[in-house]
PDB file of C-alpha atoms and ligand atoms in Angstrom:
ATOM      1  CA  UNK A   1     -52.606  -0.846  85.056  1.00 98.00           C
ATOM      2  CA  UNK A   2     -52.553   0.776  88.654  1.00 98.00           C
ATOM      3  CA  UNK A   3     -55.542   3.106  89.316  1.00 98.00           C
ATOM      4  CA  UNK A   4     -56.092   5.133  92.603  1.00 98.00           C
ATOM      5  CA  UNK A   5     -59.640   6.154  93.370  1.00 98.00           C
ATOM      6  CA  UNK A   6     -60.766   8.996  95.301  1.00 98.00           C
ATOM      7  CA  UNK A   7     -64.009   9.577  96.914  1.00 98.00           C
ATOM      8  CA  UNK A   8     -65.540  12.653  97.997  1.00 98.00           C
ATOM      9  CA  UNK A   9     -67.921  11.598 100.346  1.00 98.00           C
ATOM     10  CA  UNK A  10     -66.379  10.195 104.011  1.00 98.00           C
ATOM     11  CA  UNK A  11     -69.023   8.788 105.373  1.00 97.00           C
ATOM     12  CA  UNK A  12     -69.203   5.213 105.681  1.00 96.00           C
ATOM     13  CA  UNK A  13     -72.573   4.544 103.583  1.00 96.00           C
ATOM     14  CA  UNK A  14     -71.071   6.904 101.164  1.00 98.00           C
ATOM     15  CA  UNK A  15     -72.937   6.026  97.426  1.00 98.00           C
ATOM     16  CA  UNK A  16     -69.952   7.447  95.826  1.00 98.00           C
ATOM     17  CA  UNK A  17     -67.414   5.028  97.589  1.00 98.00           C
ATOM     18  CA  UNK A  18     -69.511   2.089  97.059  1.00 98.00           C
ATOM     19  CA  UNK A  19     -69.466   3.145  93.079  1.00 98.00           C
ATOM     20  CA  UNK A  20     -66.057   2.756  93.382  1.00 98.00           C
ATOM     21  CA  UNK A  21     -66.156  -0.544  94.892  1.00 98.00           C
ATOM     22  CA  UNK A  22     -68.370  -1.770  92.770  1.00 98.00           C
ATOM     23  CA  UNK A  23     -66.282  -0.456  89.933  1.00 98.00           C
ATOM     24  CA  UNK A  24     -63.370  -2.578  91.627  1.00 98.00           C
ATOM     25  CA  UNK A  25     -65.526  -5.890  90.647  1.00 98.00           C
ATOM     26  CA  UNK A  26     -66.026  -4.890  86.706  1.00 98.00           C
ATOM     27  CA  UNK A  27     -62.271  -3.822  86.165  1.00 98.00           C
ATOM     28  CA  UNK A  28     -60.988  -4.813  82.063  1.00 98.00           C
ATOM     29  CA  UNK A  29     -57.971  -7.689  82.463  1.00 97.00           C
ATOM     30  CA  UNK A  30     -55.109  -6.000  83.841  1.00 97.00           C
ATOM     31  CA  UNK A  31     -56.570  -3.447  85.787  1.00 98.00           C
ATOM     32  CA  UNK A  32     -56.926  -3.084  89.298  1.00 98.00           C
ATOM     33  CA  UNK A  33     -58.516  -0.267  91.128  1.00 98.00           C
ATOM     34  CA  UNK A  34     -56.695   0.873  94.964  1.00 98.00           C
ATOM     35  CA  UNK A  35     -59.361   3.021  96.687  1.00 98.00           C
ATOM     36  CA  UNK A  36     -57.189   5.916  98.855  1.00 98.00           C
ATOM     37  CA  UNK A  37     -58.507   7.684 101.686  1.00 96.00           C
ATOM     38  CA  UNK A  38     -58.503  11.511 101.630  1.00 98.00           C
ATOM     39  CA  UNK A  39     -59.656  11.627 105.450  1.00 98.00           C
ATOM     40  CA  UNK A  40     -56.754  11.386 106.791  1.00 97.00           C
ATOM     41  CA  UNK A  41     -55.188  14.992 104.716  1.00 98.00           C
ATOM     42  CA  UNK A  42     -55.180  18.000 107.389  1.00 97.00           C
ATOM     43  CA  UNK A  43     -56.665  21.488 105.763  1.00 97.00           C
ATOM     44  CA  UNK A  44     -54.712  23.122 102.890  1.00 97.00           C
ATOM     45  CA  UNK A  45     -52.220  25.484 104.297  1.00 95.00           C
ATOM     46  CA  UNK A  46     -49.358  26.991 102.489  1.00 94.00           C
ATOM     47  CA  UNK A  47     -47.910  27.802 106.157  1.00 93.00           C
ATOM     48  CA  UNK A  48     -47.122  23.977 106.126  1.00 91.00           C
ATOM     49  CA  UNK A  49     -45.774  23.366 102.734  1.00 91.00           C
ATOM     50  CA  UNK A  50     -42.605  23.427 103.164  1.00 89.00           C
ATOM     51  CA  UNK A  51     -42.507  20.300 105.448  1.00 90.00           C
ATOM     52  CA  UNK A  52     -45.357  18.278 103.208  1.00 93.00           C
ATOM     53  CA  UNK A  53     -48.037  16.256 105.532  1.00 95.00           C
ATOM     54  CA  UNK A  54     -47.071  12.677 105.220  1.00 97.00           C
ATOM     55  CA  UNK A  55     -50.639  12.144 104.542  1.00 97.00           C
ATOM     56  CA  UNK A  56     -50.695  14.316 101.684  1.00 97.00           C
ATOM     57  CA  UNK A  57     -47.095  13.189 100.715  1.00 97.00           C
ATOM     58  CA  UNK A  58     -48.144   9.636 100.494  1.00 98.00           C
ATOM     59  CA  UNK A  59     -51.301  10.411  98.168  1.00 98.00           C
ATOM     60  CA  UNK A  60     -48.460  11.815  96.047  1.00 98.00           C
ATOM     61  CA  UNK A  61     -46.364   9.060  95.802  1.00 98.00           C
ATOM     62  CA  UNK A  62     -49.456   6.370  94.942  1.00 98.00           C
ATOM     63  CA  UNK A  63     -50.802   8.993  92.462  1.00 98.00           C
ATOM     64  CA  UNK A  64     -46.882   9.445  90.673  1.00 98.00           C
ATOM     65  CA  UNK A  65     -46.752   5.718  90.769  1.00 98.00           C
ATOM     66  CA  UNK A  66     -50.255   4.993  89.121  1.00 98.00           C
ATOM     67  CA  UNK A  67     -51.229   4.863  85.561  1.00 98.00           C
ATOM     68  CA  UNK A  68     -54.669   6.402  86.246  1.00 98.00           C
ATOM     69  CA  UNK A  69     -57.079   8.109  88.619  1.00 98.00           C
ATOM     70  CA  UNK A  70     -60.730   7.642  89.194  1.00 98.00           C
ATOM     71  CA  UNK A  71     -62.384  10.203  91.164  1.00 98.00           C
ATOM     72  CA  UNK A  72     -66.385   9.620  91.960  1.00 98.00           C
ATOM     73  CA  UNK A  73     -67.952  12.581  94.109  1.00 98.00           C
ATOM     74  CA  UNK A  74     -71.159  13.795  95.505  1.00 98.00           C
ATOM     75  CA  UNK A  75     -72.570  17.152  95.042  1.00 97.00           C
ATOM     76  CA  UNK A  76     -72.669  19.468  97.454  1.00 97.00           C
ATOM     77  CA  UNK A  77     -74.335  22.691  97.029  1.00 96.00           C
ATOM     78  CA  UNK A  78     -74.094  22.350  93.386  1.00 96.00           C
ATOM     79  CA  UNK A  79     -70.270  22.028  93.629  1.00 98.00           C
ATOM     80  CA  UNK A  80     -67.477  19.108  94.897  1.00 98.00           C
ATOM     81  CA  UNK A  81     -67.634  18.810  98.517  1.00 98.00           C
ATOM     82  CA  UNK A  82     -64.754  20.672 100.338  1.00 98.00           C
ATOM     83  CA  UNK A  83     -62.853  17.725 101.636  1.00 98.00           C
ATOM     84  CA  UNK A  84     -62.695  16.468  97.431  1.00 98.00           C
ATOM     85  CA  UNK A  85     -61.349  19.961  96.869  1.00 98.00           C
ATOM     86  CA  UNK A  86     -58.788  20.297  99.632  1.00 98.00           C
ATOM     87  CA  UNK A  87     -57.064  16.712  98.787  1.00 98.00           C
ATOM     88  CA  UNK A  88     -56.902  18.222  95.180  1.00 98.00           C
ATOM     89  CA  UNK A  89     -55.589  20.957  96.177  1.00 98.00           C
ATOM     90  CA  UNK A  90     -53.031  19.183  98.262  1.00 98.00           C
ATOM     91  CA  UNK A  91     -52.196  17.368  95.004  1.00 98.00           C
ATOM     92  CA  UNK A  92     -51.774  19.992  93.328  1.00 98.00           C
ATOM     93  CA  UNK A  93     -48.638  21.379  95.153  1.00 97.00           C
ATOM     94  CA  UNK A  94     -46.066  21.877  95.832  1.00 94.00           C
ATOM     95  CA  UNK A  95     -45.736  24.360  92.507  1.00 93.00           C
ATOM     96  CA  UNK A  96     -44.183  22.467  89.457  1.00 94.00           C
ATOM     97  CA  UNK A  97     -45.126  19.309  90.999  1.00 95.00           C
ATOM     98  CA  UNK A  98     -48.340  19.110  90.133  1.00 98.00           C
ATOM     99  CA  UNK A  99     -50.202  15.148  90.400  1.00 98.00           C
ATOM    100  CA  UNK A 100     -52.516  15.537  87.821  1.00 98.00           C
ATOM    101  CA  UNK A 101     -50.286  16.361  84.948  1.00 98.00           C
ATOM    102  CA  UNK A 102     -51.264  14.819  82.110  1.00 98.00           C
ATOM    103  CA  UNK A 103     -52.965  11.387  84.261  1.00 98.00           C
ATOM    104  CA  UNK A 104     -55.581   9.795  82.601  1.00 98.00           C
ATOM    105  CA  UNK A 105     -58.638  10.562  85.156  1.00 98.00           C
ATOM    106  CA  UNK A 106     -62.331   9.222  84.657  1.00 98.00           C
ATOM    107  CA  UNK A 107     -65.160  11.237  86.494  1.00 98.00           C
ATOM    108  CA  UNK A 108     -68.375   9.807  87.931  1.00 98.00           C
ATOM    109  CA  UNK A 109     -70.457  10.434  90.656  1.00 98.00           C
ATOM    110  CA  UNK A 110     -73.657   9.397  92.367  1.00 98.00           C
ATOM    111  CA  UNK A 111     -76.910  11.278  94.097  1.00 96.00           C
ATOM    112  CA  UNK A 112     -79.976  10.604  95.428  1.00 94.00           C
ATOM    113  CA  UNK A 113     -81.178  12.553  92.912  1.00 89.00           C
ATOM    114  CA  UNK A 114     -81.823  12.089  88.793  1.00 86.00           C
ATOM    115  CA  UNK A 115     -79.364  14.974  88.057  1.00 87.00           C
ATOM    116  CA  UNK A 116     -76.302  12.391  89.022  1.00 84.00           C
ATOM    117  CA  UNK A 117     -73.523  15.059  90.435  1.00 97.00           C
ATOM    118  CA  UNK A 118     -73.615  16.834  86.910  1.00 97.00           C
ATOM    119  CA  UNK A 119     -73.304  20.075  87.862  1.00 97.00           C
ATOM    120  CA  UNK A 120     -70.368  19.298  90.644  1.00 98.00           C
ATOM    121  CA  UNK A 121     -68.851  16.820  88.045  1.00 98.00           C
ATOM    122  CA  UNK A 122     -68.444  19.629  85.789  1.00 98.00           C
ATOM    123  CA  UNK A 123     -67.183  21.659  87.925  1.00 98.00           C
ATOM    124  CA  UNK A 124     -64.755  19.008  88.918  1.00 98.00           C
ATOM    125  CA  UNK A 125     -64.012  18.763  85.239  1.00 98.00           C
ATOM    126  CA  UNK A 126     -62.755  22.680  85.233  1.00 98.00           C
ATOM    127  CA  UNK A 127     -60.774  22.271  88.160  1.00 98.00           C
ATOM    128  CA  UNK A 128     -58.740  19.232  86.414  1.00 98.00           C
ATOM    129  CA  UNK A 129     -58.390  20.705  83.048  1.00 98.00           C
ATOM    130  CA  UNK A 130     -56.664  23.631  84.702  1.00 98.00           C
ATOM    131  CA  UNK A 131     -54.190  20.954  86.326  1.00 98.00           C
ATOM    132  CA  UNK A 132     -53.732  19.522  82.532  1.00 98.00           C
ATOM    133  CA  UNK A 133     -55.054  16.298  83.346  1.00 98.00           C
ATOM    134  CA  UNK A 134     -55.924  13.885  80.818  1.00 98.00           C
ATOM    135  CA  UNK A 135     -60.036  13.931  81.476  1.00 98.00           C
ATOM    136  CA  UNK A 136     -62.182  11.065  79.809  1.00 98.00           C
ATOM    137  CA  UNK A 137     -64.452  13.465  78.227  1.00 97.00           C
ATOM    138  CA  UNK A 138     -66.871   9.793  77.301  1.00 98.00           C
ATOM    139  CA  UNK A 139     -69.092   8.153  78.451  1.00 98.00           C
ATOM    140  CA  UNK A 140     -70.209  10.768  81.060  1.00 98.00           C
ATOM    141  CA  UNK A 141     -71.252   9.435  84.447  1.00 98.00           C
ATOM    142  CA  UNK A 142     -73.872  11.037  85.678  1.00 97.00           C
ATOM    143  CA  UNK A 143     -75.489   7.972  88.349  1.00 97.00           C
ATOM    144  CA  UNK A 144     -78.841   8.435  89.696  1.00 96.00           C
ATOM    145  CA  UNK A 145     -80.965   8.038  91.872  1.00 96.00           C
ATOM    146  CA  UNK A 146     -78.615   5.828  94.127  1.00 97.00           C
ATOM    147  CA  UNK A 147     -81.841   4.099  95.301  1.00 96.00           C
ATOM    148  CA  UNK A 148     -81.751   2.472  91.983  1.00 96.00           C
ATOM    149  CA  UNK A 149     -78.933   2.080  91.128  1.00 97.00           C
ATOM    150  CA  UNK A 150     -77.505  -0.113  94.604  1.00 98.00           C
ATOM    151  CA  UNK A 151     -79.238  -2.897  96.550  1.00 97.00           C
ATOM    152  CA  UNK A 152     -79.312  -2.642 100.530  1.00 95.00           C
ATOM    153  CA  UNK A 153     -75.629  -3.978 100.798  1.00 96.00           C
ATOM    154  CA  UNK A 154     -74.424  -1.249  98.802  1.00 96.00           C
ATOM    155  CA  UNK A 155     -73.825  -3.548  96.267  1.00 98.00           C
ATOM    156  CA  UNK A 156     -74.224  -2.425  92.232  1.00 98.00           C
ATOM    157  CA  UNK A 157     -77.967  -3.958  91.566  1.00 97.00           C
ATOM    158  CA  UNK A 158     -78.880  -2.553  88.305  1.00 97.00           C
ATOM    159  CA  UNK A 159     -77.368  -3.875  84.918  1.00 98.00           C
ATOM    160  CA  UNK A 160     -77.314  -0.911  82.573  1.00 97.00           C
ATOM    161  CA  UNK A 161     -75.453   0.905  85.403  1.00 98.00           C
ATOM    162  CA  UNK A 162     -72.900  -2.031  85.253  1.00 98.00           C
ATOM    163  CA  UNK A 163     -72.649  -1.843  81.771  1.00 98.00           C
ATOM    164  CA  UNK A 164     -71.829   1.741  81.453  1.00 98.00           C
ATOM    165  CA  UNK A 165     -69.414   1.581  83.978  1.00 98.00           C
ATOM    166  CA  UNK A 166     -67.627  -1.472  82.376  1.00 98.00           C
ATOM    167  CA  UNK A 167     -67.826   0.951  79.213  1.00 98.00           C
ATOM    168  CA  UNK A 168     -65.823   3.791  81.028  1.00 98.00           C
ATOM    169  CA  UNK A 169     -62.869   1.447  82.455  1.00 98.00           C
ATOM    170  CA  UNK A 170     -62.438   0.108  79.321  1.00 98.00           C
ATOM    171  CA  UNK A 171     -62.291   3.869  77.646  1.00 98.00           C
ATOM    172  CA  UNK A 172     -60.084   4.705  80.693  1.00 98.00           C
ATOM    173  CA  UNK A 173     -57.521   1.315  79.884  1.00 98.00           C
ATOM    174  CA  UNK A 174     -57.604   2.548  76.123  1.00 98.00           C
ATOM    175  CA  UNK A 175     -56.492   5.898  77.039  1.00 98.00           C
ATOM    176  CA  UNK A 176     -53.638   4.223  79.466  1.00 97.00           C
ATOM    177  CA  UNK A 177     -52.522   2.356  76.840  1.00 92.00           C
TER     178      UNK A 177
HETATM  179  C1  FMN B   1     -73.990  19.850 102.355  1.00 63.40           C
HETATM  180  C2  FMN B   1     -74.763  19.043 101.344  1.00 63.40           C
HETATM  181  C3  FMN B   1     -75.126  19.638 100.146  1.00 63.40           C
HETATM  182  C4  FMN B   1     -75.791  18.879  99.171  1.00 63.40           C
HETATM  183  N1  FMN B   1     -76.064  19.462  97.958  1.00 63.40           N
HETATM  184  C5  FMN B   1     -76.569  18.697  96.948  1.00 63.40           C
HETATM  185  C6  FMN B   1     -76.697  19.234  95.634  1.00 63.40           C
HETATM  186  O1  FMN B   1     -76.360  20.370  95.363  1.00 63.40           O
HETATM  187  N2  FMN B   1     -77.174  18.401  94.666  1.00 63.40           N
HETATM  188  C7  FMN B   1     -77.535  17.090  94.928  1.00 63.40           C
HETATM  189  O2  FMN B   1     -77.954  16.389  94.003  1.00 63.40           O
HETATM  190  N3  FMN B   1     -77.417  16.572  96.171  1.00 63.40           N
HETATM  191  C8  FMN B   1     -76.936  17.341  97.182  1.00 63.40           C
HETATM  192  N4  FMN B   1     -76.768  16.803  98.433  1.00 63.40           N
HETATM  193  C9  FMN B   1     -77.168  15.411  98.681  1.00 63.40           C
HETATM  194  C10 FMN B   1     -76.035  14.453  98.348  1.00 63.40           C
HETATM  195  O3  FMN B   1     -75.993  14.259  96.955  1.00 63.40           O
HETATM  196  C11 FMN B   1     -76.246  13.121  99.060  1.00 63.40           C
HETATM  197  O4  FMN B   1     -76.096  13.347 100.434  1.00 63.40           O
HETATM  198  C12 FMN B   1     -75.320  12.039  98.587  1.00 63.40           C
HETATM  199  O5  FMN B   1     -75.772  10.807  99.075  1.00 63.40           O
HETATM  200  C13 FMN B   1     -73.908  12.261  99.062  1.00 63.40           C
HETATM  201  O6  FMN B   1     -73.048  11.315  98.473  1.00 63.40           O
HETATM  202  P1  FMN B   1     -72.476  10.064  99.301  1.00 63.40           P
HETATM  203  O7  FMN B   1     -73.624   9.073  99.434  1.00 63.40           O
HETATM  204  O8  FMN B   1     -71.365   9.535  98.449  1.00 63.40           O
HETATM  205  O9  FMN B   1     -72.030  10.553 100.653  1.00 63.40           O
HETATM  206  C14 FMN B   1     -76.121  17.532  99.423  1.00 63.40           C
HETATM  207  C15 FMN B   1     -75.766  16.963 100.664  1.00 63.40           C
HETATM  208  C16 FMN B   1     -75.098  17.700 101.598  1.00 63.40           C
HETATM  209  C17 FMN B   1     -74.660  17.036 102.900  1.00 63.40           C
END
């Protein structure tokens, strides 16, 4: 089982890209997790559709040729961050060729907070039910704070965090399969 993991956070310290490195270490047999980089996607513009970014092109392509998606975001303003929502949108075109058709996608997220990215992950949850993706609706994700959750390495520190995480690939491999 191929998976390709997005992060919406950038920055290099991100919480929400070390989840999903972490999550690279507690894969079920099988699995194996390929984090992509949505950096590199220029802003949504239809104007440039019809000659598809190669950036964007390329997400494609890993996406059509994976079993899975994982995406883990932050919230921002109570919402995904923009750069989560233009490489969706990206993905989402051109028409008819939608990525997210009926993928198997788990949603998680991280904040410095105790409310975990709920409120963005449900948005995020909208936005890929529209795109008739196959959303793990359990267990919900919800991670914070990240001060307890990571040690100063960025490394995953806390066992029940582990252990729900473990939980959700091995939902997300039963739903592959
Ligand atoms: C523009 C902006 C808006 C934010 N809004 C929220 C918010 O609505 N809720 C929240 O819990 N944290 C909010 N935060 C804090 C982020 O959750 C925090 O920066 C988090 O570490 C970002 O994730 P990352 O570590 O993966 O980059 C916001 C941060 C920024 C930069």
């Amino acid at each position: 089982m191929n998976i390709i993991a997005i992060s919406g956070s950038l920055r290099k310290d991100s919480y929400n890209t070390a989840l999903l490195r972490g999550m690279q270490l507690l894969v079920p047999a099988g699995m194996q997790i390929e984090i992509a980089t949505i950096s590199t996607l220029p802003l949504y513009d239809s104007d440039t559709e019809a000659t598809f970014p190669a950036t964007a092109q390329e997400l494609k392509n890993k996406i059509a040729a994976a079993d899975g998606i994982i995406i883990s975001t932050p919230e921002y303003n109570r919402s995904i961050p923009g750069v989560l929502k233009n490489a969706i949108d990206w993905l989402s075109r051109p028409y008819g060729k939608n990525s997210f058709a009926k993928k198997p996608v788990l949603v998680a997220g991280v904040s410095g907070g105790k409310i975990g990215t709920a409120v963005a992950q449900s948005h995020l949850r909208q936005i890929l039910l529209h795109l008739d993706a196959d959303i793990i609706g359990q267990p919900e994700l919800y991670l914070g704070p990240a001060s307890e959750i990571f040690d100063e390495e960025g490394n995953i520190a806390d066992d029940s965090t582990k252990e729900l995480l473990t939980k959700a690939l091995t939902v997300l491999a039963d739903r592959i399969k």
